[in-house]
Coordinates of C-alpha atoms in Angstrom, one line a residue:
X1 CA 0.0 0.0 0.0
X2 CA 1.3 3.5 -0.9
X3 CA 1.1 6.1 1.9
X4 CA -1.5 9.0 0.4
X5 CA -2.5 12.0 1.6
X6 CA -5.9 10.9 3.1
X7 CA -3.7 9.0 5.1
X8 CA -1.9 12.1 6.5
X9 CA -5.2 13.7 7.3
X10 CA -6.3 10.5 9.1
X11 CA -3.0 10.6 11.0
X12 CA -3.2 14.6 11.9
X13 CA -6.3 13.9 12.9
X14 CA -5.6 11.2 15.6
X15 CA -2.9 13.1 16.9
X16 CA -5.4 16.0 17.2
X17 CA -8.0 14.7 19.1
X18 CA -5.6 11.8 20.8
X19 CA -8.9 9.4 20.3
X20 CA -9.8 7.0 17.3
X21 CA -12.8 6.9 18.3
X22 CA -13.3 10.9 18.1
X23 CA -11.1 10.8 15.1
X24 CA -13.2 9.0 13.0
X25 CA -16.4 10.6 14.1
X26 CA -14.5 13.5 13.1
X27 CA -13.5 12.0 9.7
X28 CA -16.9 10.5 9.0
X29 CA -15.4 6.7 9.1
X30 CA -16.4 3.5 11.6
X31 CA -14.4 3.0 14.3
X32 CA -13.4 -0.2 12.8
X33 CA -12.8 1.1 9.4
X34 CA -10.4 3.5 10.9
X35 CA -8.4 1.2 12.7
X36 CA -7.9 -1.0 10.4
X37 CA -6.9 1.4 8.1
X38 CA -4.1 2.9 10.6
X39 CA -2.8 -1.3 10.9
X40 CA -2.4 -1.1 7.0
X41 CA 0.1 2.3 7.8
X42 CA 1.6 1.0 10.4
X43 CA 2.5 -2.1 8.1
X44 CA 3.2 0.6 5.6
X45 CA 5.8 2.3 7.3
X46 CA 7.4 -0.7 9.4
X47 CA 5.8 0.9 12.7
X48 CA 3.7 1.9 14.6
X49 CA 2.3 5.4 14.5
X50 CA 0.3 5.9 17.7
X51 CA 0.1 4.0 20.8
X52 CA -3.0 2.6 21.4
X53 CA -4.5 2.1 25.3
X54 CA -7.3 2.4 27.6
X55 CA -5.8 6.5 27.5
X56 CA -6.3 7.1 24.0
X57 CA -3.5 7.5 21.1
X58 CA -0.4 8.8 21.3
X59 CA 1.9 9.2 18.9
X60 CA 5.2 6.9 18.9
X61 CA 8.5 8.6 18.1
X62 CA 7.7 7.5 14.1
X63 CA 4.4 8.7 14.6
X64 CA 6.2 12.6 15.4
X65 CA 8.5 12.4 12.3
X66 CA 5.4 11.6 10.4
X67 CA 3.1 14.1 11.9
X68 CA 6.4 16.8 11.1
X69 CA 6.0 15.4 7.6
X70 CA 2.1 15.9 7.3
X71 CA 1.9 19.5 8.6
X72 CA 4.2 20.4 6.0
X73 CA 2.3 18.2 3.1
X74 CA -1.4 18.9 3.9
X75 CA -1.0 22.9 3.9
X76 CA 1.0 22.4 0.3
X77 CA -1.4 19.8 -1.4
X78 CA -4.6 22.5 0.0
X79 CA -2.5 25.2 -1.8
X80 CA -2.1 23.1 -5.2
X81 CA -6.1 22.5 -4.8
X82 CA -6.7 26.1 -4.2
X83 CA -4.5 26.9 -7.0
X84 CA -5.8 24.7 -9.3
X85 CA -9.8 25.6 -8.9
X86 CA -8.8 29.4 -9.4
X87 CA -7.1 28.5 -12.5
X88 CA -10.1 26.9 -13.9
X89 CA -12.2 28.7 -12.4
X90 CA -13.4 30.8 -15.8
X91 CA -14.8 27.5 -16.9
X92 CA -17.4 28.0 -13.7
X93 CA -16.2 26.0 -10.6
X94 CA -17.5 25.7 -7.1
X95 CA -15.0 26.7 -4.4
X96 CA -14.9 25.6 -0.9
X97 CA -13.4 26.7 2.2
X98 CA -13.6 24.5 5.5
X99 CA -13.9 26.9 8.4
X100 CA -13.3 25.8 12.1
X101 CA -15.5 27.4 14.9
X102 CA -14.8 27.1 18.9
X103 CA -17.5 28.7 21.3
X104 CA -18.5 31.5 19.4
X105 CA -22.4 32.3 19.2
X106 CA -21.7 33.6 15.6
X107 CA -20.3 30.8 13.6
X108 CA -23.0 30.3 12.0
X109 CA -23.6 34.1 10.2
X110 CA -20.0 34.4 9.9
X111 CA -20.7 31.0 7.4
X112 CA -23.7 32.8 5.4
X113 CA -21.2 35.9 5.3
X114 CA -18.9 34.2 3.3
X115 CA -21.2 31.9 1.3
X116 CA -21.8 36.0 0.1
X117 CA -18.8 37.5 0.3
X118 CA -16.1 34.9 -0.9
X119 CA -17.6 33.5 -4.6
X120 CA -16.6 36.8 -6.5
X121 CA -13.4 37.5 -4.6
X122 CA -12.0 34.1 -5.5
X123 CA -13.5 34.3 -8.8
X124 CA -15.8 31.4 -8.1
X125 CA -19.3 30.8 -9.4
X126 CA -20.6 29.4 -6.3
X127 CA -18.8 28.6 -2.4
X128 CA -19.2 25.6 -0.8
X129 CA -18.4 26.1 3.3
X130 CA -18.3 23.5 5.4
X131 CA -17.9 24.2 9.2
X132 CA -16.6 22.1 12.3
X133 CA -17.2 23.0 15.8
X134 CA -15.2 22.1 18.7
X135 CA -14.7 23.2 22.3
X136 CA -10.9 23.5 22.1
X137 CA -8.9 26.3 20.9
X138 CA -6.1 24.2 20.4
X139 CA -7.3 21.5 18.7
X140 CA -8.8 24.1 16.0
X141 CA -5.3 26.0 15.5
X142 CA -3.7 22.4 15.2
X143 CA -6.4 21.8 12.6
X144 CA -6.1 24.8 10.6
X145 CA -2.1 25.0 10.9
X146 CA -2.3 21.7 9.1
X147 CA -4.4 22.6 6.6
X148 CA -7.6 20.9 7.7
X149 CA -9.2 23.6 7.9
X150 CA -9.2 27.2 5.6
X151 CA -10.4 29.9 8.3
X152 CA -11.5 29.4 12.1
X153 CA -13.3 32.0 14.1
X154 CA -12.6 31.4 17.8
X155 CA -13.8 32.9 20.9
X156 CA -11.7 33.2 24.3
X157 CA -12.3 35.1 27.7
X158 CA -11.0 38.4 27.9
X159 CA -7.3 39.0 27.0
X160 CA -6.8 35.7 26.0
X161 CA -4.4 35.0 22.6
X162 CA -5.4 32.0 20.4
X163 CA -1.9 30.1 19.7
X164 CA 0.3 31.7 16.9
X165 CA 2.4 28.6 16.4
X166 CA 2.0 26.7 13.0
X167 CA 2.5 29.8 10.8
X168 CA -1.3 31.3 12.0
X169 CA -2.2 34.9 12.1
X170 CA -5.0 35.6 14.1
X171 CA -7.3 39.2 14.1
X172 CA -9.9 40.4 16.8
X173 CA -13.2 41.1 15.9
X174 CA -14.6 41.9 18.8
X175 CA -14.6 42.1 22.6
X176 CA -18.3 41.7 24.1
X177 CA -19.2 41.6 27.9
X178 CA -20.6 38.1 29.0
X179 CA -24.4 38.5 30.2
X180 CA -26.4 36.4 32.9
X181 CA -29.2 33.6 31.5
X182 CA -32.2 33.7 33.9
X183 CA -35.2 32.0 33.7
X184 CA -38.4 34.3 32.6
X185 CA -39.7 34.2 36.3
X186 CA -36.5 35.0 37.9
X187 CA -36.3 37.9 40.3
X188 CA -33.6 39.9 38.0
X189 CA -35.3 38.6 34.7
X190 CA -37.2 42.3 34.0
X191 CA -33.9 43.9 34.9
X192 CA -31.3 45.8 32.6
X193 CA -28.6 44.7 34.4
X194 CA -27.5 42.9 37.8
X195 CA -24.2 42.4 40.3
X196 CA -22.3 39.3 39.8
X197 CA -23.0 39.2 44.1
X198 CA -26.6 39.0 43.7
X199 CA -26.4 36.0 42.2
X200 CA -24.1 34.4 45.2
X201 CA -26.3 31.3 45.7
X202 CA -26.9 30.5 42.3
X203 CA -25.9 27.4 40.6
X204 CA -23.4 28.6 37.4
X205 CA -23.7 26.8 34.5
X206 CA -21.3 28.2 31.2
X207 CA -20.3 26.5 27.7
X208 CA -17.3 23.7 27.7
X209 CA -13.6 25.3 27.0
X210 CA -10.4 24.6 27.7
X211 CA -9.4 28.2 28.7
X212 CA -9.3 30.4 31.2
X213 CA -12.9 31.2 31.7
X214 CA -13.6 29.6 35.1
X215 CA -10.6 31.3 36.7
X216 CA -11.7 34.5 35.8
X217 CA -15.2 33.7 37.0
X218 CA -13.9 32.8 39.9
X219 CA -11.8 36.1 39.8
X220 CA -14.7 38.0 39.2
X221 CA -16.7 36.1 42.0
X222 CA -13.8 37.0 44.9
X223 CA -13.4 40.6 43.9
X224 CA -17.7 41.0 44.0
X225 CA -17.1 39.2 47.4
X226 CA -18.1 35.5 47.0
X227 CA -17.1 32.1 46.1
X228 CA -19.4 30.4 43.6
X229 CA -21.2 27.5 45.5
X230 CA -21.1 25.6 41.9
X231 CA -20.1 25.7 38.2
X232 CA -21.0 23.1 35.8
X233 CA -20.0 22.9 31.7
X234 CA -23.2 22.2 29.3
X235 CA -23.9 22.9 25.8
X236 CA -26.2 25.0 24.4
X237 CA -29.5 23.2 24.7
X238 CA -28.8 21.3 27.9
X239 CA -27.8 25.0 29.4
X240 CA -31.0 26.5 28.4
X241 CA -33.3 23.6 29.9
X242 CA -31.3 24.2 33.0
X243 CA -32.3 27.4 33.4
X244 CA -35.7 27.1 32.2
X245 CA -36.2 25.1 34.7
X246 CA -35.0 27.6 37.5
X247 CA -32.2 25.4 38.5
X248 CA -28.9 27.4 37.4
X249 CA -28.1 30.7 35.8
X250 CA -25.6 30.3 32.8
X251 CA -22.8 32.7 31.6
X252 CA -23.6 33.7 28.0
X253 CA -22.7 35.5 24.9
X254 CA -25.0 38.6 24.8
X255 CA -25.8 37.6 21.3
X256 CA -27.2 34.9 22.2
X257 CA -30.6 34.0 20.5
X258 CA -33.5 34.4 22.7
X259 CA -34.8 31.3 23.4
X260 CA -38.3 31.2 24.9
X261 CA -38.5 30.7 29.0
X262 CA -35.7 32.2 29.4
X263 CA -33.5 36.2 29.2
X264 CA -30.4 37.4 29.3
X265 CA -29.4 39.9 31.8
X266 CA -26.1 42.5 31.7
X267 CA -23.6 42.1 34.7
X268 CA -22.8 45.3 36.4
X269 CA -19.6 46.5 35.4
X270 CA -19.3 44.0 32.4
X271 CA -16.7 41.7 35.0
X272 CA -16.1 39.3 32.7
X273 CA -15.3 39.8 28.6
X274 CA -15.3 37.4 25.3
X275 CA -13.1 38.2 22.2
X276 CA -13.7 37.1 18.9
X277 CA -10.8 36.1 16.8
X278 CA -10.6 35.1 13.3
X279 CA -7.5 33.1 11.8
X280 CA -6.0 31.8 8.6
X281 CA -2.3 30.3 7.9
X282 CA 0.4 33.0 6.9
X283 CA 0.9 31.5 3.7
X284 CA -2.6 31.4 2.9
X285 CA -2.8 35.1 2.0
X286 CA -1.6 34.4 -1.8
X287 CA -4.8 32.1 -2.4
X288 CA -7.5 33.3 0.3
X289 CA -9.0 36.6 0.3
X290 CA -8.3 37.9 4.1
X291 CA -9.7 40.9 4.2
X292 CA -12.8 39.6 2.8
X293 CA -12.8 37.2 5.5
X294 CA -12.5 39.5 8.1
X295 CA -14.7 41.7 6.5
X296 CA -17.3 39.0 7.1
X297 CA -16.5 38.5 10.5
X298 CA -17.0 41.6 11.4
X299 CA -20.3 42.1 9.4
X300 CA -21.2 38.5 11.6
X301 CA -21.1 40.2 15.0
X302 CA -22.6 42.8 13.4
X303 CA -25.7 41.1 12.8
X304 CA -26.0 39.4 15.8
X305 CA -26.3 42.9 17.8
X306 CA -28.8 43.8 15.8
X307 CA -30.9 40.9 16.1
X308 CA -30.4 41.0 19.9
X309 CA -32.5 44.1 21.5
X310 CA -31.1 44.0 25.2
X311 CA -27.7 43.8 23.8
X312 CA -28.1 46.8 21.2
X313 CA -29.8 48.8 23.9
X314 CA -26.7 48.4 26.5
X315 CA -24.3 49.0 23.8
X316 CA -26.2 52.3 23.2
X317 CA -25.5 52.8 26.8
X318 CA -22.1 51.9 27.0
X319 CA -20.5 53.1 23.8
X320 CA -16.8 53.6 25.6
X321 CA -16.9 50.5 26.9
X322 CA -17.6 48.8 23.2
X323 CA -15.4 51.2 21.9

């Protein structure tokens, strides 16, 4: 069996999420079909690539040298793709452009922005844009310095970098305070805005990460003169239930949709803050148009204020502090 660049990918993207089983629900493939198709690599090569346990897969010492090998091939043979589709693209091709997304409540209009935006810029008669989602930063920039992916739009508390390593440049879109989920009947619910101490006996509830959100919850907690009695990770759906209910308040984008049962409230003193970066490879500038990209970040988040009253309205209130 010759080694082929699917191959690669399947490799990268072991080593990414240090799981077969996550790697081939990531690829599309069986868990079986995966495996055995890492055995016919490991024949292919004279050894094995990963270390296989109870702990997940780790990559052996040949495993490294071939991983060094793929991020250097994958980013190439993306580039010869891209390449090649603009070349032909007068004959009237479809372009595509695989964008990563981690905890951001505007992935999915940043997607229809460039389903607009990116046809005539790459000279393209019609985008195809796939999207995958995850809950780590990391992952995602190991994705897209391989050249899994073509753009990611990431959000992180605060201050907080996405990783640079791998050739990546990353841009800030935005920098929104994070608001309080309450459930319709909730004391606060009719309220414009509330103290993170208020809330002291409440049950916390925010998205999965592998940041440093909690911490600066918890830093935010201390300096409003508390300890949070509880904080627990759930997504989206699962959150909102939650709080329905009246059993937890969750930490949210203020752009989040409203959902019915439920409102989001402003904390006092916007405590705790959540950036929006978007990201492509250095060497992708040649072959992607960037600033159309970021233009339809931007123009995302853009629509999302609008589409969220309470949010608009505090921003109106606060323009320094959206500045």
């Amino acid at each position: 069996m010759d080694l082929e660049v699917r191959h690669l990918r399947m490799i990268v993207t072991v080593a990414e999420t240090g799981s077969v089983t996550k790697a081939a629900a990531s690829l599309g493939l069986a868990q079986p079909a995966l495996t055995a198709q890492l055995n016919r690599i490991d024949r292919t090569l004279g050894g094995c690539v990963f270390t296989r346990d109870r702990q997940g897969a780790r990559p052996t010492e040949l495993g490294e040298l071939v991983l060094r090998h793929a991020r250097v091939v994958l980013p190439a043979m993306s580039a010869l793709v891209d390449d090649a589709r603009r070349l032909t693209s007068e004959h009237g091709t479809v372009g595509r452009v695989h964008v990563g997304t981690v905890s951001s409540a505007i992935g999915g209009l940043f997607a229809s922005r460039l389903h607009t935006a990116l046809p005539g810029a790459l000279g393209v008669d019609d985008l195809l844009v796939t999207t995958a989602t995850s809950w780590s930063v990391e992952e995602t920039a190991d994705r897209l310095a391989s050249g899994t992916l073509d753009v990611a739009l990431v959000g992180m508390c605060g201050d907080a970098s996405p990783p640079a390593a791998g050739g990546l440049v990353w841009t800030a879109v935005s920098t929104d305070p994070v608001f309080v989920l309450v459930d319709e009947y909730h004391p606060v619910a009719g309220r414009d805005a509330v103290g993170l101490g208020e809330l002291a006996d409440a049950l916390w509830l925010t998205a999965p990460g592998s940041g440093c959100f909690e911490r600066c919850f918890v830093g935010a907690c201390a300096r409003a003169g508390f300890t949070p009695r509880a904080m627990g990770e759930s997504d989206r759906m699962s959150c909102i239930d939650q709080v329905r209910g009246g059993h937890a308040v969750a930490l949210v984008q203020p752009v989040l949709l409203d959902a019915p049962g439920v409102r989001t409230v402003a904390l006092e003193g916007a405590p705790l803050r959540w950036t929006h970066h978007v990201g492509w490879r250095r060497d992708a500038v040649d072959r992607l148009p960037v600033d159309a990209v970021l233009r339809a970040a931007t123009g995302a988040h853009r629509d999302a204020v609008q589409r969220s009253p309470r949010y608009r309205r505090w921003r109106a209130e606060h323009p320094v502090e959206t500045a």
